[in-house]
Coordinates of C-alpha atoms in Angstrom, one line a residue:
Chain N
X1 CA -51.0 24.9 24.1
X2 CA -54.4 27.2 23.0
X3 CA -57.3 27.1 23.7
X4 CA -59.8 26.5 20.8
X5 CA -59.2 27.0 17.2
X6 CA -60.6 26.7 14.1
X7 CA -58.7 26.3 11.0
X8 CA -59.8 29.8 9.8
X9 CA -62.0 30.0 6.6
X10 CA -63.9 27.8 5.0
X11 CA -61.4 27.9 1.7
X12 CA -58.2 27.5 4.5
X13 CA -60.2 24.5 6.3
X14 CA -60.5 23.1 2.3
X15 CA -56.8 23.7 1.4
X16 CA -55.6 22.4 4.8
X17 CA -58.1 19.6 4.3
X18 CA -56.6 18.7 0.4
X19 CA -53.1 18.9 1.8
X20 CA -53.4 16.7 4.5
X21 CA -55.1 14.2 2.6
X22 CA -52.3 14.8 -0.4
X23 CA -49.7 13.9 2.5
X24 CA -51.7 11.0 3.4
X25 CA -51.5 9.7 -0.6
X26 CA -48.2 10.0 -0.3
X27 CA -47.4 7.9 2.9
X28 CA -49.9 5.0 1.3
X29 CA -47.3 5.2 -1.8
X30 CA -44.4 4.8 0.1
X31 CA -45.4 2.1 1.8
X32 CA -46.4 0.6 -1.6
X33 CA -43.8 1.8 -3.7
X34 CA -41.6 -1.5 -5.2
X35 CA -38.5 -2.9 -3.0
X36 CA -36.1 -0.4 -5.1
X37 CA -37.8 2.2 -5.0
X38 CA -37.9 2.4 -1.4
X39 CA -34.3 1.6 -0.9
X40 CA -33.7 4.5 -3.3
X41 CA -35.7 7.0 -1.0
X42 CA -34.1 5.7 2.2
X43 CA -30.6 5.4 0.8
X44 CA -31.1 9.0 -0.2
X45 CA -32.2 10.1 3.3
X46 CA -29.4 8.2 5.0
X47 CA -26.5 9.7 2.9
X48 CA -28.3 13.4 3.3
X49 CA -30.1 14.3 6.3
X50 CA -29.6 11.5 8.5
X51 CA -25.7 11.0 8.0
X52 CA -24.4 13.3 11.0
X53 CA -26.3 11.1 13.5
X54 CA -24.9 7.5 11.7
X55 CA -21.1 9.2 11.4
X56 CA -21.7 10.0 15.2
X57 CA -22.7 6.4 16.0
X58 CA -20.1 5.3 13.7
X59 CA -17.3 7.7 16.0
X60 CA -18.9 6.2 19.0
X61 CA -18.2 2.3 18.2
X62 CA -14.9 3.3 17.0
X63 CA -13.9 4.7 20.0
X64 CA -15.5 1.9 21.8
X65 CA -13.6 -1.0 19.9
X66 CA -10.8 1.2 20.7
X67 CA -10.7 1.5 24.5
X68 CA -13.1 -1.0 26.1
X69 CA -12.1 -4.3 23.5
X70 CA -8.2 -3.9 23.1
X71 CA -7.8 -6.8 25.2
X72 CA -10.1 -9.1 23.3
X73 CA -9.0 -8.0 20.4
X74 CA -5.0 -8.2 21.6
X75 CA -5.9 -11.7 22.8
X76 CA -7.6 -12.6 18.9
X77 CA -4.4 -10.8 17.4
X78 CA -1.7 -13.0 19.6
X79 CA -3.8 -16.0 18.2
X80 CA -4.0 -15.5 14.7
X81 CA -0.3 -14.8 14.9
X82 CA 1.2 -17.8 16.4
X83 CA -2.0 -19.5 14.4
X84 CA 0.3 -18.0 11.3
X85 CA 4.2 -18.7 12.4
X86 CA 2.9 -22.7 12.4
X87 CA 1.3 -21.9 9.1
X88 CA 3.4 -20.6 6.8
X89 CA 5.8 -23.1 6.6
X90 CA 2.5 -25.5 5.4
X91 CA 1.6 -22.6 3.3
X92 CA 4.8 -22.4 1.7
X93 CA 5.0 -26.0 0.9
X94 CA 1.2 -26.5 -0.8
X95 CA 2.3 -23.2 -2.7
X96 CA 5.3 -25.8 -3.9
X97 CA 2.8 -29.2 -4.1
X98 CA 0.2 -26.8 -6.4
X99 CA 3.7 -25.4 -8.4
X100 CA 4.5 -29.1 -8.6
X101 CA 0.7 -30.3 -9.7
X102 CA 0.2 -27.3 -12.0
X103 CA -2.4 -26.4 -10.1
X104 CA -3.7 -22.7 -9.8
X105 CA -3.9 -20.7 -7.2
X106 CA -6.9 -20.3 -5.0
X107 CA -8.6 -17.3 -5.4
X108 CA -9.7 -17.2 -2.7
X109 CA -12.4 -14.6 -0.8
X110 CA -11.1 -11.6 0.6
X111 CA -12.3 -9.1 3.6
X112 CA -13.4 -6.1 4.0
X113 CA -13.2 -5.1 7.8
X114 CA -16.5 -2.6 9.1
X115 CA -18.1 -1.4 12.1
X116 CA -21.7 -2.2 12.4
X117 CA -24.0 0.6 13.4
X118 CA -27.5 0.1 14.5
X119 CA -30.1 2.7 14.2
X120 CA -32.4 1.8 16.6
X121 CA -35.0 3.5 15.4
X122 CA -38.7 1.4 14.7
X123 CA -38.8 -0.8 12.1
X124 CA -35.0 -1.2 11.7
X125 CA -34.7 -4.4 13.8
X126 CA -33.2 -6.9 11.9
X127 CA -30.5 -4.4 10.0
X128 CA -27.6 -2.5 10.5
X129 CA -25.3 -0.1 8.6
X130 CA -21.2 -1.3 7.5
X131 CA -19.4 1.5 7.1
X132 CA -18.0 0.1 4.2
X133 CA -19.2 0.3 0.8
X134 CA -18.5 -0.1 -3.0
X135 CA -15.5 1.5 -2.9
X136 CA -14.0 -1.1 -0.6
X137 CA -15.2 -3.7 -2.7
X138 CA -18.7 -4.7 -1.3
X139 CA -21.3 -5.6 -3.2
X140 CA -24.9 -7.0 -2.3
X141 CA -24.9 -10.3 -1.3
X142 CA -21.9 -10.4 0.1
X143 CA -22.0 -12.5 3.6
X144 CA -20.9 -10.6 6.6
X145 CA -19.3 -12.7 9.4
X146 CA -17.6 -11.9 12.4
X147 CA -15.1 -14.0 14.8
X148 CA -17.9 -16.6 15.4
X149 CA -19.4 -17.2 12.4
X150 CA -22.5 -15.8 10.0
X151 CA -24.1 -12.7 11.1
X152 CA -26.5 -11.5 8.0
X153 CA -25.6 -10.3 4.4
X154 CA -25.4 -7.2 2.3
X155 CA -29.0 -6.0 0.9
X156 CA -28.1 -2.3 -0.5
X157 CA -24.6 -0.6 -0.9
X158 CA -23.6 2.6 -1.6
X159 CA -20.1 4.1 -2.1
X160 CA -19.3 4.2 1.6
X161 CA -21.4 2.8 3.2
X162 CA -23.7 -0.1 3.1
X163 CA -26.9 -1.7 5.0
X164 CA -27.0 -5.1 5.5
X165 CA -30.0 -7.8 7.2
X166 CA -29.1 -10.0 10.3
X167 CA -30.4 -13.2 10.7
X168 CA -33.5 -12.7 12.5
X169 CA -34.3 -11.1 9.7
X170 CA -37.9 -12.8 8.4
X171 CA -36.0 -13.4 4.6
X172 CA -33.3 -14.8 5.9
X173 CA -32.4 -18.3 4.4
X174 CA -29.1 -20.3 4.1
X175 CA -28.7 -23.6 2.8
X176 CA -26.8 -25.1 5.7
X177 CA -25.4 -28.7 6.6
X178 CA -23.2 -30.2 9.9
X179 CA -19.8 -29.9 9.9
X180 CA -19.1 -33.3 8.7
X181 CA -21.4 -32.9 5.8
X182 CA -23.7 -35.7 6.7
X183 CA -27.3 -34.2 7.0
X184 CA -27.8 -30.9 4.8
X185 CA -31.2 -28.4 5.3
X186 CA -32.0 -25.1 4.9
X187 CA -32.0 -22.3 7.8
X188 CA -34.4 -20.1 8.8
X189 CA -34.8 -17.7 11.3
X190 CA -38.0 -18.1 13.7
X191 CA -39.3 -15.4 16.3
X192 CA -39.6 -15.8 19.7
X193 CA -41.7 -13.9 22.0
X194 CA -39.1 -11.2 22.7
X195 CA -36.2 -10.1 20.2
X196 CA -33.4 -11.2 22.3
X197 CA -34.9 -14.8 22.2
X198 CA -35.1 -15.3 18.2
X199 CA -33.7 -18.5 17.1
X200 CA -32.7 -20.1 14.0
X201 CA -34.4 -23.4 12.8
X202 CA -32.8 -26.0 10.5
X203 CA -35.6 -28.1 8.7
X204 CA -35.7 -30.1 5.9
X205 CA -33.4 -32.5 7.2
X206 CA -33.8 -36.6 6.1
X207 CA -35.8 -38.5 8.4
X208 CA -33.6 -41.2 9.1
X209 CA -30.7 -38.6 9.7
X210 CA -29.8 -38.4 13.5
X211 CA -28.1 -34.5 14.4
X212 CA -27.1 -34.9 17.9
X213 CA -27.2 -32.2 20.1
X214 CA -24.3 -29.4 20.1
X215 CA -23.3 -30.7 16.4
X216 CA -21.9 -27.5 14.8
X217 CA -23.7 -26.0 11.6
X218 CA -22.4 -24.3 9.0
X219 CA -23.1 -23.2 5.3
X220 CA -23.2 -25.6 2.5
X221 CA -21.8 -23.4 -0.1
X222 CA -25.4 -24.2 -2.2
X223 CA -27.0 -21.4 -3.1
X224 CA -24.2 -18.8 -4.6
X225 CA -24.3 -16.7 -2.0
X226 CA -23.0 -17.9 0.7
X227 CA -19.0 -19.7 1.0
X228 CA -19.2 -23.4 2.5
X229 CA -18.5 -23.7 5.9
X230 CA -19.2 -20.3 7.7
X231 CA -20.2 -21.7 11.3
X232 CA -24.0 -20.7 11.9
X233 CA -24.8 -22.2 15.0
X234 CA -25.1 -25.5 17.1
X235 CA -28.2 -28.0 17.3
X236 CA -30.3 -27.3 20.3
X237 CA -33.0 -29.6 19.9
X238 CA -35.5 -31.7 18.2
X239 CA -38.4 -29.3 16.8
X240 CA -40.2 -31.7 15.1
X241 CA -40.3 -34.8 13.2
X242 CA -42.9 -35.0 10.2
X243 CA -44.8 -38.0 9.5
X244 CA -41.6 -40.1 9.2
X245 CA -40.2 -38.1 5.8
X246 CA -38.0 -35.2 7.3
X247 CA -37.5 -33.5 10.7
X248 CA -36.7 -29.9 11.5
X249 CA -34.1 -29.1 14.7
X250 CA -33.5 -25.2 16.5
X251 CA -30.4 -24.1 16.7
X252 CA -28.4 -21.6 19.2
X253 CA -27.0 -18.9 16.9
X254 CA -23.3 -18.8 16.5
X255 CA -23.4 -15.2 16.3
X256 CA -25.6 -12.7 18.8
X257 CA -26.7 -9.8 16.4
X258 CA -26.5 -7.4 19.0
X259 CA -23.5 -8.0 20.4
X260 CA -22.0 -8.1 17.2
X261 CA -19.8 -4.7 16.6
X262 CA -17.0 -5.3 14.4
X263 CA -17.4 -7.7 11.7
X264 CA -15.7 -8.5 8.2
X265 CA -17.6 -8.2 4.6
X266 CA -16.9 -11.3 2.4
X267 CA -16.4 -9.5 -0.7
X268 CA -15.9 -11.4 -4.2
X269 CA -19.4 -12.0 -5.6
X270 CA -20.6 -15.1 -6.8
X271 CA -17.2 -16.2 -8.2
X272 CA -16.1 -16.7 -4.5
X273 CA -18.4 -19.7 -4.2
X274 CA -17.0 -22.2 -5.8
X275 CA -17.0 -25.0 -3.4
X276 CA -13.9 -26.8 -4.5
X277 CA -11.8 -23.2 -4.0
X278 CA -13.3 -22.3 -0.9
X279 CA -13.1 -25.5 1.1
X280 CA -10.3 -25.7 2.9
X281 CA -10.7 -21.6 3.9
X282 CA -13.2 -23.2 6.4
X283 CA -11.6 -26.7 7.0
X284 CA -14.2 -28.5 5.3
X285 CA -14.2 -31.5 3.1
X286 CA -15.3 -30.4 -0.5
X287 CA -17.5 -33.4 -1.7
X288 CA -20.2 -34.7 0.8
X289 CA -19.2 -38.2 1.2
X290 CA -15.8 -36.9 2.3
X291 CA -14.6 -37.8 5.6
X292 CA -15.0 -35.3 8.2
X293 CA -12.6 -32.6 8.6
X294 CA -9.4 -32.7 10.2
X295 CA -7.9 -31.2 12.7
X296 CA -6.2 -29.0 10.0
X297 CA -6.6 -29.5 6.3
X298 CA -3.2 -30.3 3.8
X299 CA -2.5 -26.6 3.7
X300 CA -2.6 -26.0 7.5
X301 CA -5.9 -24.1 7.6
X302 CA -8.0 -24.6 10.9
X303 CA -11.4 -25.6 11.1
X304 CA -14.4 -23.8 11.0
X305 CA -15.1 -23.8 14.9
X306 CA -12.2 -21.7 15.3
X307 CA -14.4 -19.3 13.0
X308 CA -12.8 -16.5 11.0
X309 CA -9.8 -15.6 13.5
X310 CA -7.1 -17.7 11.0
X311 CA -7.0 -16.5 7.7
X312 CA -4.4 -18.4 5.8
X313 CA -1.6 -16.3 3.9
X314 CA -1.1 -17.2 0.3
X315 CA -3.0 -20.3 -0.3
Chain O
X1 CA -48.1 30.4 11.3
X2 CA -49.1 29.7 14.6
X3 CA -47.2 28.6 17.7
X4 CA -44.0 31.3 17.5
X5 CA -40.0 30.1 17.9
X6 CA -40.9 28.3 21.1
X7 CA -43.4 25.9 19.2
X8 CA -40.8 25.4 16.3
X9 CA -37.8 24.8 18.7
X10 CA -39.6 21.7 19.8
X11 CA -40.8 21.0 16.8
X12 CA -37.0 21.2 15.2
X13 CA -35.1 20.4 18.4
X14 CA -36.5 17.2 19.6
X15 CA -36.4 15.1 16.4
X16 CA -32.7 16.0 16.4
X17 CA -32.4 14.7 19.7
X18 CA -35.0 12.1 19.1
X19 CA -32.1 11.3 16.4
X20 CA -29.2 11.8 18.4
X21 CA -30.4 9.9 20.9
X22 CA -31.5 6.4 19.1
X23 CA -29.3 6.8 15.9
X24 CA -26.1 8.5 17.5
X25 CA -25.7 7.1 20.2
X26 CA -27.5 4.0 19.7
X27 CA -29.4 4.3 23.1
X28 CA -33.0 3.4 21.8
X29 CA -33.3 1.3 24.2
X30 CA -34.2 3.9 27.3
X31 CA -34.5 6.9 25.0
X32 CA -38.1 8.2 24.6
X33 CA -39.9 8.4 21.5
X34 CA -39.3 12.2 21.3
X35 CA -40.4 12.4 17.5
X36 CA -43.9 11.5 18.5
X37 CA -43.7 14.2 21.2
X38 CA -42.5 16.5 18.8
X39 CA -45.5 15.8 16.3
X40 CA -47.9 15.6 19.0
X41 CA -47.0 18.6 20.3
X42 CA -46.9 20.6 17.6
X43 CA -49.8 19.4 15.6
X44 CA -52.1 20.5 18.5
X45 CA -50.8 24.0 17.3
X46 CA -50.1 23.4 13.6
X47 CA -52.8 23.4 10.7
X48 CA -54.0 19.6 10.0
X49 CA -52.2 19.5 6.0
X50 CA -49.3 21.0 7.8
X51 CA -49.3 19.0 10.6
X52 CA -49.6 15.6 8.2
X53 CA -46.8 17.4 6.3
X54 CA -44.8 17.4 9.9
X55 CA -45.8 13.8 10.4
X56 CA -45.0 13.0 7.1
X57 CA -41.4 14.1 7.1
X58 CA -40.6 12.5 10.5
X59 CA -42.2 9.2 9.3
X60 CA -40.0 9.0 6.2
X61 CA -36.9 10.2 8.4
X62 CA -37.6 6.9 10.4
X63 CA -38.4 4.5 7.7
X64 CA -35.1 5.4 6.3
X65 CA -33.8 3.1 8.7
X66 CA -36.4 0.4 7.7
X67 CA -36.1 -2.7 6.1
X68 CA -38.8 -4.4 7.6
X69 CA -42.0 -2.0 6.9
X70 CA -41.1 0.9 4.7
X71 CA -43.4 3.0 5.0
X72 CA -45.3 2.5 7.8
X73 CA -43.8 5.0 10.5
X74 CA -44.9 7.8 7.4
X75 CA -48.2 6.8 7.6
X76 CA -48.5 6.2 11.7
X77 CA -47.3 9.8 11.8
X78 CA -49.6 11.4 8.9
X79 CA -52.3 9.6 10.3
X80 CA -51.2 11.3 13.7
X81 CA -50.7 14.5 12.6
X82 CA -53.8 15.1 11.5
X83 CA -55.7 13.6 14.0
X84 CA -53.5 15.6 16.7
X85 CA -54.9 18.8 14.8
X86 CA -58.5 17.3 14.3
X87 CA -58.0 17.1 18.2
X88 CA -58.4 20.6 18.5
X89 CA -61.6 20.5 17.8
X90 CA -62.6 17.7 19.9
X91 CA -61.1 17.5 23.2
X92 CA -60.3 21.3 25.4
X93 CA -58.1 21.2 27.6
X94 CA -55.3 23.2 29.5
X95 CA -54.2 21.0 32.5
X96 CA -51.2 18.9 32.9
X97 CA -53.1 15.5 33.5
X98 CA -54.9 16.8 29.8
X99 CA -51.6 17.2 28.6
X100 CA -49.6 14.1 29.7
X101 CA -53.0 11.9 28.6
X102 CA -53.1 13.6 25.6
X103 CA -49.5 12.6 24.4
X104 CA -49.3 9.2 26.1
X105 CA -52.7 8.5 24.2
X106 CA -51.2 9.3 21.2
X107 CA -48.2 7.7 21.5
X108 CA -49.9 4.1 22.3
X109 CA -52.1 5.3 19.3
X110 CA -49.0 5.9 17.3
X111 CA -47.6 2.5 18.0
X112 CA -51.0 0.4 17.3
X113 CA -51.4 2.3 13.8
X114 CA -47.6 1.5 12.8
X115 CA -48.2 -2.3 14.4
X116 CA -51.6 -2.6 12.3
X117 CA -49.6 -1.2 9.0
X118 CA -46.7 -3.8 9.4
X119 CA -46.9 -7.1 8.0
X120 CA -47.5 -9.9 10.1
X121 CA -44.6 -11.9 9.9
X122 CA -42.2 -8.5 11.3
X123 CA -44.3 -7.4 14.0
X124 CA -44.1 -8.8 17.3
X125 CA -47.0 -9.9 19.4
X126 CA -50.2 -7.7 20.0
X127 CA -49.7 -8.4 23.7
X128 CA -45.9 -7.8 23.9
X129 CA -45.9 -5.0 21.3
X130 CA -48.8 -2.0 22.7
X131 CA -49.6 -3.9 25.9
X132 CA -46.2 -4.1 27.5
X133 CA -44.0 -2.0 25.2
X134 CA -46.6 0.2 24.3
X135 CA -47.7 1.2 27.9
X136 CA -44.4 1.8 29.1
X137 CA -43.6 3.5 26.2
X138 CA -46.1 5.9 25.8
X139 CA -46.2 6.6 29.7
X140 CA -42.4 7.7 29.2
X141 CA -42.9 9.6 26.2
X142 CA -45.7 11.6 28.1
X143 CA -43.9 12.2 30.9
X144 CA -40.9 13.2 29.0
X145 CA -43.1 15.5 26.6
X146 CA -45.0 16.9 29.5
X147 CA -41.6 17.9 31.2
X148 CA -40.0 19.2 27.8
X149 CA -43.5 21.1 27.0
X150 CA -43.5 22.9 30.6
X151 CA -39.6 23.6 30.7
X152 CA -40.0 25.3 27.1
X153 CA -42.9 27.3 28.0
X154 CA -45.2 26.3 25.0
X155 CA -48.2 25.5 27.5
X156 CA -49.6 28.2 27.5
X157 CA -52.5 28.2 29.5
X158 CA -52.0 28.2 33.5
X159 CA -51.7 24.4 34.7
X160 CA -54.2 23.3 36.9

């Protein structure tokens, strides 16, 4: 370190002076500019000078899913298959009923698989990088899931890559209803004194509408964003009941951001939602005065408690 | 340009591991805030427009990863910059308890400037935020700093 300096001259102090304060213009813009504008400036850094350190991250969680979750993952893969041997039969005979109905086929969503990579830097709570991008077939808005349920959605994507908001993330909203599609609300996402203990709140719910405790909730399919049925999280407990018109309950999160490594992109755009196609995809009844879901819907497909480990094979 | 290799080594080196560290390997939970260091460090060297400009970049780097408050690292670390150059000016000092005070004050500072520049409803609590986090923080990032800052030689002046 020195000892005492000046800046030198008077017309070096000046120049030093009108730069810093030039800098100092800028940094006001950038925190000003519009939404767009500041994706555009930190896509550009991201896919430039700060792309070695998110490939190595990217390397890292690979080899990590690799070694230290093959047996979770061997244990989710003997599932979905003997979940599949007692489906296809089903399958192939609603593939025969629809032939028989004229019906057309469901279209169905489809997944993209991507690792999530978290920068960790300030400022980037709440978001994460897929490393998967338009060229796979994501777009924004698409919801990204893993084996439990809803973990966030797509907010910018570039060709390979894309970033995408959890749910603790303070513009986070889905409209949201319980599993038997009795009571419907919107959810939110509400702070708590430490990150780890954010929690999601479900308000807007009628009055006279008991949600018992551990009831599961999961997305309405209102909204055109999100599919119905993507498991959210379970009722906790009562957070409030106002004045006799509505009543508002916290949830415990189906999915853990941070635990959450490897997840799959629900590409398809708004086309995907389409309540009456996407449905059964979730075990879910497609009108609201339905019964409750089954055990398995007519084409064999699972409910939505067992999450997103099942995905039925031409339905 | 002031400072010599040593000065820019630190000033290049660190934000790459500063990088490496929370980015790579996604260890931002113990790793020190060794882009602060970095600016800290090298703005007490540095002219103030080019230490704002140093600041500046770093801030930007940071916000790339930023959803929440855009912006606000790049101006917590202009802001810094220039007052770690200013500093020059104001506070003399050689020794190591300068040293370590100097960069732990500046990184608490850094932390309430980007804590008063985010909105309220994505920052965390005052208390929570520069009283616990903060402290600890900014006591790791100055010892760090101090340790990097010795190693590296850049101190100059004889420690007391």
């Amino acid at each position: 370190m020195p000892t005492y300096e000046t800046e030198g001259g008077q017309g070096t102090g000046r120049r030093q002076g009108t730069l810093a304060g030039l800098f100092l213009v800028l940094a006001v813009v950038a925190l000003y500019l519009p939404g767009p504008a500041q994706e555009g400036v930190a896509s550009a850094l991201r896919g430039s000078v700060l792309l070695p350190f998110i490939s190595a991250q990217q390397g890292i969680v690979d080899a990590r899913i690799r070694t230290a979750e093959v047996e979770a993952l061997q244990a989710r893969l003997d599932s979905t298959l003997a979940a599949m041997s007692v489906q296809r039969p089903l399958a192939d005979e609603n593939r025969r009923l629809r032939e028989l109905l004229s019906l057309r086929d469901r279209a169905g969503p489809s997944f993209v698989p991507a690792t999530v990579v978290r920068p960790g830097t300030r400022g980037s709570e709440s978001m994460f990088v897929l490393d998967a991008g338009s060229e796979a077939g994501v777009s924004v808005n698409d919801p990204v899931v893993s084996a439990d349920g809803l973990l966030g959605v797509v907010r910018e994507v570039q060709a390979r890559s894309a970033i995408a908001m959890d749910w603790t993330h303070p513009d986070f909203r889905v409209s949201a209803m319980s599993v038997d599609g009795e009571v419907y609300g919107l959810v939110e996402p509400s702070r708590g004194a430490f990150r780890e203990a954010d929690r999601l709140l479900l308000s807007g719910t009628p009055y006279h509408s008991e949600v018992r405790d551990s009831t599961l909730i999961v997305t309405s399919g209102r909204g055109s964003v999100y599919p119905r049925g993507i498991a959210i999280g379970r009722v906790h407990s009562l957070h409030e009941a106002q004045d006799g018109w509505r009543k508002s309950y916290w949830l415990l999160p189906a999915v853990t951001p941070a635990a959450a490594t490897h997840v799959l992109v629900m590409t398809g755009g708004p086309d995907r939602v389409d309540a009456d196609e996407e449905v059964p995809y979730w075990g879910l009844a497609s009108d609201e005065g339905e019964e409750p879901a089954s055990e398995q819907d007519s084409d064999g497909t699972p409910q939505a408690q067992e999450g997103l480990e099942v995905e039925p094979e031409g339905t | 340009m002031r400072g010599g290799w040593r000065l820019w080594g630190i000033v290049i080196v660190l934000p790459v591991l500063h990088f490496l560290l929370h980015v790579g390997l996604g260890a931002s939970r113990w790793s020190p805030d060794l882009l602060t260091v970095a600016l800290l460090v090298g703005a007490r060297e540095l002219r103030t427009g080019t230490a704002a400009g140093l600041g500046f970049v770093f801030g930007i780097l940071e916000d790339a990863f930023s959803v929440l408050a855009f912006g606000a690292n790049a101006l917590a670390m202009t802001v810094l910059g220039i007052l770690g150059a200013r500093s020059r000016e104001v506070f003399v000092g050689d020794s190591l308890l300068f040293l370590i005070s100097y960069l732990a004050l500046g990184k608490w500072f850094r932390d309430l400037l980007h804590w008063l520049v985010s909105s309220p409803e994505v920052r965390g609590a005052l208390m929570d935020d520069l009283v616990v986090d903060g402290a600890v923080g900014a006591g790791y990032a100055a010892v760090v700093g101090a340790f990097v800052v010795l190693v590296v030689g850049v101190w100059r002046e004889p420690v007391a």
